[in-house]
mmCIF file of C-alpha atoms and ligand atoms in Angstrom:
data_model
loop_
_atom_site.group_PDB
_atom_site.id
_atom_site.type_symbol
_atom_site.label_atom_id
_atom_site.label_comp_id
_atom_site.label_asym_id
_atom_site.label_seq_id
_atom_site.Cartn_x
_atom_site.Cartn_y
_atom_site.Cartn_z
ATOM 1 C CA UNK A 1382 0.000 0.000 0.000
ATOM 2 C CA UNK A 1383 1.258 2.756 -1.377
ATOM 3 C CA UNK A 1384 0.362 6.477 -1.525
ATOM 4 C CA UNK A 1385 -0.016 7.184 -5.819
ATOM 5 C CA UNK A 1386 0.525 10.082 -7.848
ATOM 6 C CA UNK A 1387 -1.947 10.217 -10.333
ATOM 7 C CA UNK A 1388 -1.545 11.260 -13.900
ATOM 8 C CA UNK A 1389 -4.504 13.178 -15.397
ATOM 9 C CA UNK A 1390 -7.000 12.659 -18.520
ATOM 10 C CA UNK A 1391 -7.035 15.716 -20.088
ATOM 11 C CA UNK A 1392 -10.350 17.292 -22.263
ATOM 12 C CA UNK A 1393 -10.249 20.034 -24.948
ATOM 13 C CA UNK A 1394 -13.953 21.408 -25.106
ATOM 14 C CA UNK A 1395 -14.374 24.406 -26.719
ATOM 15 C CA UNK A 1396 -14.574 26.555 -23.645
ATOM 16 C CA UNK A 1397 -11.680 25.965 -22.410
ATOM 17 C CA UNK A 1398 -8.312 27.786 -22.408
ATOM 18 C CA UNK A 1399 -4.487 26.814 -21.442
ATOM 19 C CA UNK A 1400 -3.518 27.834 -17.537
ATOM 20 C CA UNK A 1401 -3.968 24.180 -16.802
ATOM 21 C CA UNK A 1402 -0.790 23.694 -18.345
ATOM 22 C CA UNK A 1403 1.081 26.928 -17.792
ATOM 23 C CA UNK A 1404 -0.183 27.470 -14.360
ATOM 24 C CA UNK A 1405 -0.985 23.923 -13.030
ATOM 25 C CA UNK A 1406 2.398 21.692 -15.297
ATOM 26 C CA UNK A 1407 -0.182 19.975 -16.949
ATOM 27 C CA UNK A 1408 2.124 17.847 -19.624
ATOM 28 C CA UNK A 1409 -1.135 17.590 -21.790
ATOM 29 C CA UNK A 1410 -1.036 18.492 -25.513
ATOM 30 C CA UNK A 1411 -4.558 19.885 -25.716
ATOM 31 C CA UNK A 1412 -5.622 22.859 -27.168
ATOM 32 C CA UNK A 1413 -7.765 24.573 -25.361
ATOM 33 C CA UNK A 1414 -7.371 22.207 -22.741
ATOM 34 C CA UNK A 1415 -10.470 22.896 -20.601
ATOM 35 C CA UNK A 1416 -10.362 20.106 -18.053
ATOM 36 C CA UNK A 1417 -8.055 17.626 -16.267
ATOM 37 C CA UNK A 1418 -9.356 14.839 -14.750
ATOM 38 C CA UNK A 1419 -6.602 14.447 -11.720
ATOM 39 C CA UNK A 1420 -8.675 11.922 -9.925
ATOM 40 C CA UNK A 1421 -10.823 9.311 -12.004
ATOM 41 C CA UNK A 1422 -11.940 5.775 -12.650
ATOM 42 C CA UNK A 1423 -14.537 7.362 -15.277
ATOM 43 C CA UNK A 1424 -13.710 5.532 -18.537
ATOM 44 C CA UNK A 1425 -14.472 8.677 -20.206
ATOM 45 C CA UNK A 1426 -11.057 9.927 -18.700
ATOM 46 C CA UNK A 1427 -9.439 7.467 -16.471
ATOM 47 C CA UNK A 1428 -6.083 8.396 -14.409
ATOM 48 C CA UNK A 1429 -2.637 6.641 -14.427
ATOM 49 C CA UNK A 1430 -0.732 6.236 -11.354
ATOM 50 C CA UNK A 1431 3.052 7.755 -11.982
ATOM 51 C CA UNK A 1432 4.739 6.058 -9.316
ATOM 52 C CA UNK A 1433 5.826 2.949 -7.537
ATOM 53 C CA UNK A 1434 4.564 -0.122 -7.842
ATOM 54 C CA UNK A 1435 1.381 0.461 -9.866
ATOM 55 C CA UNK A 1436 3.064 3.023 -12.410
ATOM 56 C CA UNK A 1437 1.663 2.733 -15.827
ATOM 57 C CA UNK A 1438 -1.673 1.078 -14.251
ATOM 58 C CA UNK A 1439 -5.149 3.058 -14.127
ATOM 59 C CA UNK A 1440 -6.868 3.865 -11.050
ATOM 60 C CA UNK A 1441 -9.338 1.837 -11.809
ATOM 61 C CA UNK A 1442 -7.503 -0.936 -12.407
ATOM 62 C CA UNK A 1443 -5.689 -0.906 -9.400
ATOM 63 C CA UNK A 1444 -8.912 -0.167 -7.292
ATOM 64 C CA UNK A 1445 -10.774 -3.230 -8.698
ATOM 65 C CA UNK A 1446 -7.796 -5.422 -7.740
ATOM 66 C CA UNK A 1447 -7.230 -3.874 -4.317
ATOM 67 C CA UNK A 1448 -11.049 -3.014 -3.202
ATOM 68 C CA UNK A 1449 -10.003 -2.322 0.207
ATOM 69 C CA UNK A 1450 -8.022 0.671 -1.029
ATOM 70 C CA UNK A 1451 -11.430 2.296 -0.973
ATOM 71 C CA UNK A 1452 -12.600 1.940 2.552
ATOM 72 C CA UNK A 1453 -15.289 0.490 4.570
ATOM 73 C CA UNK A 1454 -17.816 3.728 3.906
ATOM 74 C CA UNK A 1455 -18.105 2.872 0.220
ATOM 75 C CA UNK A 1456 -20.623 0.844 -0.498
ATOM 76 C CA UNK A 1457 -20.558 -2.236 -3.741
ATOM 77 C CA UNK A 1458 -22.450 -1.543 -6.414
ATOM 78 C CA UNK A 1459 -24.947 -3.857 -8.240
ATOM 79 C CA UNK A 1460 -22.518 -6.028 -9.548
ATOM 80 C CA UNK A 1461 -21.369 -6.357 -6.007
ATOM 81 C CA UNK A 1462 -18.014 -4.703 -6.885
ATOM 82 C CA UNK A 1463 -16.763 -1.551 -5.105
ATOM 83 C CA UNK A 1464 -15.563 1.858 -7.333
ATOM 84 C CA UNK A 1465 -13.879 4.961 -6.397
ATOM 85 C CA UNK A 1466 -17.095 7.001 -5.666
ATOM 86 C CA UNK A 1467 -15.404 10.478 -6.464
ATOM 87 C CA UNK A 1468 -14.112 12.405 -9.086
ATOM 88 C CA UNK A 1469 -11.885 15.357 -9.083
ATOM 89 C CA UNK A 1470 -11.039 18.073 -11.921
ATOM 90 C CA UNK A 1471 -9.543 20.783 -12.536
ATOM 91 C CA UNK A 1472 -11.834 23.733 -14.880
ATOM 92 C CA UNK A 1473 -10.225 26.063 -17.051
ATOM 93 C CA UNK A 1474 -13.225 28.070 -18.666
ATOM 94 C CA UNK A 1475 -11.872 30.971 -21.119
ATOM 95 C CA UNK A 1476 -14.921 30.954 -21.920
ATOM 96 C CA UNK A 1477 -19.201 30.095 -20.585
ATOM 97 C CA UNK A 1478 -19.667 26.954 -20.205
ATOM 98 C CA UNK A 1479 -22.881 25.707 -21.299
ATOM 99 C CA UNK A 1480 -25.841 26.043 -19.259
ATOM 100 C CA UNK A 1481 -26.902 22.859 -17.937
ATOM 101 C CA UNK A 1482 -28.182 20.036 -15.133
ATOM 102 C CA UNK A 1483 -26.953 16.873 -14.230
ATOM 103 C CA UNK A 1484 -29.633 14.015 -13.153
ATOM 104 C CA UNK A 1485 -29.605 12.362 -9.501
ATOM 105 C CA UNK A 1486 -28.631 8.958 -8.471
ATOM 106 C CA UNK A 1487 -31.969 7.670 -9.350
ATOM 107 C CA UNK A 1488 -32.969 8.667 -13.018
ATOM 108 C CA UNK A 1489 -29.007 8.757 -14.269
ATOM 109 C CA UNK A 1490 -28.986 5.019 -13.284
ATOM 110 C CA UNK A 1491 -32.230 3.682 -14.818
ATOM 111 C CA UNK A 1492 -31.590 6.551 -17.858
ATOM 112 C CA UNK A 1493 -27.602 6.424 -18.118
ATOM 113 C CA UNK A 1494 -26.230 3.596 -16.353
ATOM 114 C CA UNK A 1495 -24.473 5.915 -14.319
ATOM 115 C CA UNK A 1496 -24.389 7.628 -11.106
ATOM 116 C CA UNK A 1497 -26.140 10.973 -10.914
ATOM 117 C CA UNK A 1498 -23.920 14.271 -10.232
ATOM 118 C CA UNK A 1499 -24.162 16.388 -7.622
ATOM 119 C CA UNK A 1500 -20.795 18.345 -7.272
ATOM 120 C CA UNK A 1501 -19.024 21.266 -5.763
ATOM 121 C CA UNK A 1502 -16.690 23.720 -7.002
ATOM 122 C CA UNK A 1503 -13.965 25.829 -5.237
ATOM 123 C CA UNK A 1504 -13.183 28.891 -6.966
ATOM 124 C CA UNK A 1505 -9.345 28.854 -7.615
ATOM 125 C CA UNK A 1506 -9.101 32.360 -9.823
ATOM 126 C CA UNK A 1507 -11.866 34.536 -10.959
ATOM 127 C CA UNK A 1508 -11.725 37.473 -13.414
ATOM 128 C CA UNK A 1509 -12.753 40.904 -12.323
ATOM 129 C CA UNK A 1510 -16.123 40.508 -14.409
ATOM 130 C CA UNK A 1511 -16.448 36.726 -14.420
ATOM 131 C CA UNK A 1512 -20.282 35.302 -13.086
ATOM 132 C CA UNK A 1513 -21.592 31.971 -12.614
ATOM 133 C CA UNK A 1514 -25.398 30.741 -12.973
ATOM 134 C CA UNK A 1515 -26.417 29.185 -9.829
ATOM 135 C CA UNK A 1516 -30.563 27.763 -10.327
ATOM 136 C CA UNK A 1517 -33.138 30.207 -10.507
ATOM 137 C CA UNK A 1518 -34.276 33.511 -9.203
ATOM 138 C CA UNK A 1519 -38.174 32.708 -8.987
ATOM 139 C CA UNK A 1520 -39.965 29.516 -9.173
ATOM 140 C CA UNK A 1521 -40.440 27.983 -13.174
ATOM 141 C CA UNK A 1522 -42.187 25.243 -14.740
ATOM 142 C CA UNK A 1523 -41.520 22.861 -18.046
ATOM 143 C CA UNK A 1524 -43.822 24.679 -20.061
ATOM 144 C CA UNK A 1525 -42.020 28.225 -19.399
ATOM 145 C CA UNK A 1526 -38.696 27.127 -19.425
ATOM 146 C CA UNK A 1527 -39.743 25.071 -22.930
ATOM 147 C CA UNK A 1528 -40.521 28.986 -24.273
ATOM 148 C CA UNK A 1529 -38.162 30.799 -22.828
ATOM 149 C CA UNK A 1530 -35.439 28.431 -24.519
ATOM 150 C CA UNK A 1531 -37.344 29.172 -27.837
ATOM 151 C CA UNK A 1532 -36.894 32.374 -27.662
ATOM 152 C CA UNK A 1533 -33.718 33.019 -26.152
ATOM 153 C CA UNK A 1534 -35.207 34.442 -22.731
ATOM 154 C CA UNK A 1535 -33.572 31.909 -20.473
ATOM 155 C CA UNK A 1536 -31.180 34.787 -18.999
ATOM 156 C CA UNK A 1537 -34.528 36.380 -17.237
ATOM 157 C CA UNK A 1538 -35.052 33.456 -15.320
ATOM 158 C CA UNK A 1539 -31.479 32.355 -14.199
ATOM 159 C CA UNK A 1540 -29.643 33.353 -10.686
ATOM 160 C CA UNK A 1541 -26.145 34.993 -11.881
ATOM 161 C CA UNK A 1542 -23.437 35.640 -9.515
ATOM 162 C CA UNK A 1543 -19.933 37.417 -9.354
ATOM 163 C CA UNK A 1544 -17.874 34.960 -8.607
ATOM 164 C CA UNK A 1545 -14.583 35.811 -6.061
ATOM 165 C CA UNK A 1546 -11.171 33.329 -5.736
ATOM 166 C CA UNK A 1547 -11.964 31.019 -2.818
ATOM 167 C CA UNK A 1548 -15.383 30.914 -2.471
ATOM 168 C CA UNK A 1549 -17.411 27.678 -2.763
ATOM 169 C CA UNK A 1550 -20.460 26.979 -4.496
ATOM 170 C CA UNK A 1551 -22.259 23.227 -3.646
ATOM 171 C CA UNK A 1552 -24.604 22.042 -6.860
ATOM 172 C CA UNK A 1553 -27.072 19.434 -6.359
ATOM 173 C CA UNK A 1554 -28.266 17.139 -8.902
ATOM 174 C CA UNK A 1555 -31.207 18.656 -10.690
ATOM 175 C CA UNK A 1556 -29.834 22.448 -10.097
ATOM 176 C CA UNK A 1557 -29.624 24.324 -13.391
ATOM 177 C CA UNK A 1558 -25.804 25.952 -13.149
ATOM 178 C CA UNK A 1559 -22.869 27.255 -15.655
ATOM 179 C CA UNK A 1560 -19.780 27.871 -14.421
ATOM 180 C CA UNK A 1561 -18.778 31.510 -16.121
ATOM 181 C CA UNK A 1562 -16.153 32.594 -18.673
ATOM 182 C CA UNK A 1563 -12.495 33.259 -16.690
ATOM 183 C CA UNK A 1564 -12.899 31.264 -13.824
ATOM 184 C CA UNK A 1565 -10.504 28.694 -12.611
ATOM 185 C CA UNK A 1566 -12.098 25.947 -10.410
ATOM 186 C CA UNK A 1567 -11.483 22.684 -9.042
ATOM 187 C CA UNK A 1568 -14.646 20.676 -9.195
ATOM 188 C CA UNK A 1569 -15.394 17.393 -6.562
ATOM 189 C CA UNK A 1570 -18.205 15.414 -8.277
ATOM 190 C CA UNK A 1571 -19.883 11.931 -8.011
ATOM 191 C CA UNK A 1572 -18.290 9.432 -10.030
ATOM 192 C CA UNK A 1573 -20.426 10.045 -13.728
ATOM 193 C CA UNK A 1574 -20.404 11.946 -16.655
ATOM 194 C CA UNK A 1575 -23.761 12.680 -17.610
ATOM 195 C CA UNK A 1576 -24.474 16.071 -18.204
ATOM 196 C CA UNK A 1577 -28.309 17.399 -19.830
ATOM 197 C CA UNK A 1578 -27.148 20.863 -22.003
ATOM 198 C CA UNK A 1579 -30.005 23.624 -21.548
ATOM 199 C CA UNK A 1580 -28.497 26.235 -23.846
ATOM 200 C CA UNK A 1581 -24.754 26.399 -25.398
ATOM 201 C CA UNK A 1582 -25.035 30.094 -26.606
ATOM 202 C CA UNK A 1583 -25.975 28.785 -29.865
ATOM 203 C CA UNK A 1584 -21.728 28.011 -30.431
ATOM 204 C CA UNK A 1585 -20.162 25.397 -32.793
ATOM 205 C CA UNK A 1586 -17.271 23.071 -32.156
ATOM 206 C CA UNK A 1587 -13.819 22.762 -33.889
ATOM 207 C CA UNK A 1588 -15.994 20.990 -36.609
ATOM 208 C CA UNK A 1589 -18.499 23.342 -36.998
ATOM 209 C CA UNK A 1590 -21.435 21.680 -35.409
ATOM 210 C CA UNK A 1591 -23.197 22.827 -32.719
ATOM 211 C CA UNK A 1592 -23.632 20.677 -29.763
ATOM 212 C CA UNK A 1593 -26.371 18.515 -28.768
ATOM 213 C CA UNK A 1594 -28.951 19.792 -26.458
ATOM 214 C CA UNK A 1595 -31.125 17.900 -24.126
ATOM 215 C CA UNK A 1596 -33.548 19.453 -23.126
ATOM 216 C CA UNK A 1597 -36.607 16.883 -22.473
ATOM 217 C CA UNK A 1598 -34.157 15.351 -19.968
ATOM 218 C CA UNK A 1599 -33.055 18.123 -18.440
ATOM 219 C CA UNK A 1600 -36.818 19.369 -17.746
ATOM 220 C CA UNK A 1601 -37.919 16.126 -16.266
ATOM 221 C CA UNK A 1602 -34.578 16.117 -13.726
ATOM 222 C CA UNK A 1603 -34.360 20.034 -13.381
ATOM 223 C CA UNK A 1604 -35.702 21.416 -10.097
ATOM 224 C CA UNK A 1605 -38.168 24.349 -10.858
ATOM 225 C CA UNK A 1606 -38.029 26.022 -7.308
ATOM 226 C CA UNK A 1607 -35.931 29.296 -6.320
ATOM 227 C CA UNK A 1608 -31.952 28.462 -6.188
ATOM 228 C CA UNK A 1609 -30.320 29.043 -1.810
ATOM 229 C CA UNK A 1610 -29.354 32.444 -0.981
ATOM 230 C CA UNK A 1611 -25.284 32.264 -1.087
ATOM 231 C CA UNK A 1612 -24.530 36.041 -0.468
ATOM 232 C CA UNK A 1613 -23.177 35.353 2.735
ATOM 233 C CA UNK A 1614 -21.293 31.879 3.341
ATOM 234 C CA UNK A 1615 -20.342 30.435 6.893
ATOM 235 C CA UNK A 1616 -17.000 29.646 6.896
ATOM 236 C CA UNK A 1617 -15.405 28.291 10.030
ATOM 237 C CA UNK A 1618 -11.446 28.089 10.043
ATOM 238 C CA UNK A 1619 -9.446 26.417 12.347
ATOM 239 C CA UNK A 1620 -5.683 27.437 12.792
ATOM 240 C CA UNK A 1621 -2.992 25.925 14.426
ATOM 241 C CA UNK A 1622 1.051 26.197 14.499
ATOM 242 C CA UNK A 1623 1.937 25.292 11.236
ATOM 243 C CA UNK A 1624 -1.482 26.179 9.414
ATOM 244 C CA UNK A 1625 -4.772 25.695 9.125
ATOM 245 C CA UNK A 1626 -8.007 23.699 7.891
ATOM 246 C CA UNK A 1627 -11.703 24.976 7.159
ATOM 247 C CA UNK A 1628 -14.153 22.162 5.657
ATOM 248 C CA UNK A 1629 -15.551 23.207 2.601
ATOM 249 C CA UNK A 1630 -18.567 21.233 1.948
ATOM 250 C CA UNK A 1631 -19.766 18.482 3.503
ATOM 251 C CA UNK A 1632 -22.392 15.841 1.850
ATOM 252 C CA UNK A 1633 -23.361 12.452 1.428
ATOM 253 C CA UNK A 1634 -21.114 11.766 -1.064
ATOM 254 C CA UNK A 1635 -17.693 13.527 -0.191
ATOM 255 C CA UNK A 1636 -16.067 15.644 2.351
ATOM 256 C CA UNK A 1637 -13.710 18.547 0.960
ATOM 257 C CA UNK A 1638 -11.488 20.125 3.424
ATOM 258 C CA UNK A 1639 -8.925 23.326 2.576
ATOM 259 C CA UNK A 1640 -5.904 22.773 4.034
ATOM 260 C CA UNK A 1641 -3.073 25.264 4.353
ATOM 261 C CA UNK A 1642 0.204 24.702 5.302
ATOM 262 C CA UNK A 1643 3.014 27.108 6.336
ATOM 263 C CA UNK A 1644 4.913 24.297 7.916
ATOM 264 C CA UNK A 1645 3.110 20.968 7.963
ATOM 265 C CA UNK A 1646 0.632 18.848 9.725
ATOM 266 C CA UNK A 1647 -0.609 15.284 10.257
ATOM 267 C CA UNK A 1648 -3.752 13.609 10.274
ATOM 268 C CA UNK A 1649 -4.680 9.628 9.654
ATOM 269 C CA UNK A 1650 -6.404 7.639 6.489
ATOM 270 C CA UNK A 1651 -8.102 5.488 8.391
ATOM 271 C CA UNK A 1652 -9.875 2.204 7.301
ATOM 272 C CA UNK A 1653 -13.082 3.645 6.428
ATOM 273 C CA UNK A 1654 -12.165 5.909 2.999
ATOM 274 C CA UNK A 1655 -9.604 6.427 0.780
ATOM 275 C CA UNK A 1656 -8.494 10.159 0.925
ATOM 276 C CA UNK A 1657 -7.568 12.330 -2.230
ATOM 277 C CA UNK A 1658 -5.147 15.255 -1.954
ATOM 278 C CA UNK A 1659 -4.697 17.872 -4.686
ATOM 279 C CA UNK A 1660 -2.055 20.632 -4.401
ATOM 280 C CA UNK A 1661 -3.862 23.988 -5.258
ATOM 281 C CA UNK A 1662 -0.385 25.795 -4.538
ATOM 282 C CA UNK A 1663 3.203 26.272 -3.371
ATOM 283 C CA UNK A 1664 5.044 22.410 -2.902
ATOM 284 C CA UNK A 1665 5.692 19.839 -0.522
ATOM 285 C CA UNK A 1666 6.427 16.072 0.560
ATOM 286 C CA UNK A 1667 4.096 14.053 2.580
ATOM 287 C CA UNK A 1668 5.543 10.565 4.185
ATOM 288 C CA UNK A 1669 3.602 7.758 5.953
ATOM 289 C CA UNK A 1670 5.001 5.110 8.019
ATOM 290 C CA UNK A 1671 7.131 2.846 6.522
ATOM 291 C CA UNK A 1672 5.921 3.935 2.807
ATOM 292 C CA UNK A 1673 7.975 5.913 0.195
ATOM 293 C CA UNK A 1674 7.930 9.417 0.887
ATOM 294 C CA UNK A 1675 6.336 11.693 -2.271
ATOM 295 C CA UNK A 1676 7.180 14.988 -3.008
ATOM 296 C CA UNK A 1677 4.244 17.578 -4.461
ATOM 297 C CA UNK A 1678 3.712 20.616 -6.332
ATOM 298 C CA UNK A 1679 0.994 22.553 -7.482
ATOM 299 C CA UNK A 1680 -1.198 21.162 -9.871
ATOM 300 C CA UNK A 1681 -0.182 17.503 -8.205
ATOM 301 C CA UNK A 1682 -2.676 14.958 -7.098
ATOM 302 C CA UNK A 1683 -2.162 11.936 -4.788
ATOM 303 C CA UNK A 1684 -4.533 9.100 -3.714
ATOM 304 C CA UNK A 1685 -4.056 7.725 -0.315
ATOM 305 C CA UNK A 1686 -5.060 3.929 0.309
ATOM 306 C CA UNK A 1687 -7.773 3.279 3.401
ATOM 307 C CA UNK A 1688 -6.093 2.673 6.220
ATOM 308 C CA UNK A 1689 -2.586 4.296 5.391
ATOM 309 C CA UNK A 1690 -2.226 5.291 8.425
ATOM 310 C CA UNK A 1691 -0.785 7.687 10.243
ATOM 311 C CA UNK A 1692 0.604 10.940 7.034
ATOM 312 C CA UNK A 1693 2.555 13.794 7.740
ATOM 313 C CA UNK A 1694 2.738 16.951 4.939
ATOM 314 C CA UNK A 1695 5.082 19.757 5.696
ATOM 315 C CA UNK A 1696 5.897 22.423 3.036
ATOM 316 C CA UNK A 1697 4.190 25.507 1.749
ATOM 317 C CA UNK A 1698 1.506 24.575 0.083
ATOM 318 C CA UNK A 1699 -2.383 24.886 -0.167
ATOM 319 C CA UNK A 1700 -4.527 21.906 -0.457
ATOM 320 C CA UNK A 1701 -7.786 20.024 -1.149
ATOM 321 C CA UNK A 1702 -8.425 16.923 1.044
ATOM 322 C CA UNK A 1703 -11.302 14.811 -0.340
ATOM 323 C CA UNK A 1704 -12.607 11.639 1.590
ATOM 324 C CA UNK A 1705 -15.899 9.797 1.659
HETATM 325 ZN ZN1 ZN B 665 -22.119 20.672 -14.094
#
């Protein structure tokens, strides 16, 4: 047992732009390159471990040979077999992405063979002007929304925020959302890639065609009622020598924690999840007893077995902790 470094899939929609590789060392040859998947089993975009004695393997691969890398807390699936329940990225939108909803647990299953998506985003960078559309500002129906589409009126009907670096924004399954042009974000999601498109600004792709939209499936998964108020958000930070640690978001399908380090700290992987660490900033080594030691930079993601053990980080260095 190990802790692995993880080697992104990398995804050029048309949105995206290239900081992932000059800001983040992505070693992807994608242009744009809109998305990296650092932490995946998805086949759409699986991950590679980079070091020791899985290197050259997918995650996945490894997981379904070593199911109690996962933990206790995850539960099998239908086929009885356990999978990474997560997904992390990292979002470089130059541009809007398209408005859109992603189905819960339920429909995506029976619909998509898939899990549903309900995800969260923390806001690495924002431009001065850049917005995001977070549900809606008064209650809609089907019928409505149907029109408004149509004609092009969707805007009226949409919540749309300025979006600030290091804020966090928690998305449901079945809220309508678009994250906005010149915003950086790492996004935590359920494990699934099924995503209803509401409106793409009417754009084309590198061949010309405009996307597909989906819009009788994203009416019958979309909820209609008014979007939370997120003007203010609670944030509770706890500090100690050597840095600190705030939980982000909290649900039943992850726990995100920001960690940041001026020295270093320690905390255990127990038996009951896996943990996933991705370096936001700065550089570092983490070490667990009697495993390798791995040094990190920004832009670097590791996956940490269940029951590791006791871990201890020091550096410089901002971080995202994801567990189960
Ligand atoms: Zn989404």
């Amino acid at each position: 047992m190990d802790i692995m470094k993880l080697l992104p899939a990398g995804k050029d929609y048309l949105w995206g732009g290239t900081r992932l590789r000059e800001e983040f060392g992505k070693n992807i040859k994608m242009t744009p390159l809109a998305e990296t998947w650092e932490c995946s089993v998805h086949p759409d975009g699986p991950s590679i471990v980079a070091n020791g004695k899985y290197a050259g393997m997918t995650l996945a691969e490894v997981l379904d040979e070593h199911q109690e890398f996962l933990g206790s807390k995850v539960e099998p699936g239908e086929n009885g077999r356990k999978e990474l329940p997560v997904l992390v990225k990292l979002i470089d939108a130059k541009r809007d992405l398209s408005v859109q909803v992603h189905p819960d647990d339920r429909y995506a299953r029976e619909h998509e063979g898939q899990n549903g998506k309900t995800e969260m985003w923390y806001i690495l960078d924002a431009a001065e002007d850049a917005s995001l559309i977070y549900g809606f500002i008064h209650p809609v129906s089907g019928g409505l929304l149907r029109s408004a589409i149509q004609e092009g009126t969707l805007d009226k009907h949409l919540q749309k925020i300025k979006v600030n670096k290091g804020e966090v924004y928690y998305v449901p399954a079945g809220m309508v959302h678009g994250i906005g042009a010149g915003t950086l974000v790492a996004e935590i999601q359920e494990n699934s890639n099924v995503t209803y498109r509401v409106y793409d600004y009417d754009r084309v792709d590198k061949n010309g065609k405009k996307r597909a939209l989906h819009f009788d499936k994203a009416v019958e998964v979309m909820d209609m009622g008014i979007a939370p108020d997120v003007s203010s958000q609670h944030r509770f930070v706890r500090y100690y020598p050597g840095g600190s640690r705030e939980t982000l978001c909290r649900c039943r399908y992850f726990v995100t924690e920001r960690v940041q380090l001026t020295h270093g700290f320690a905390f255990s992987v127990l038996e009951e999840s896996f943990q996933i660490l991705l370096c936001l900033d700065g550089e570092g080594g983490i070490e667990a007893e009697g495993r390798n030691p791995v040094r990190f930079r920004k832009g670097d993601c590791l996956f940490l077995p269940a029951g590791l053990g006791r871990c201890y980080v020091i550096g410089e260095t901002e971080l995202l902790k994801v567990r189960c």
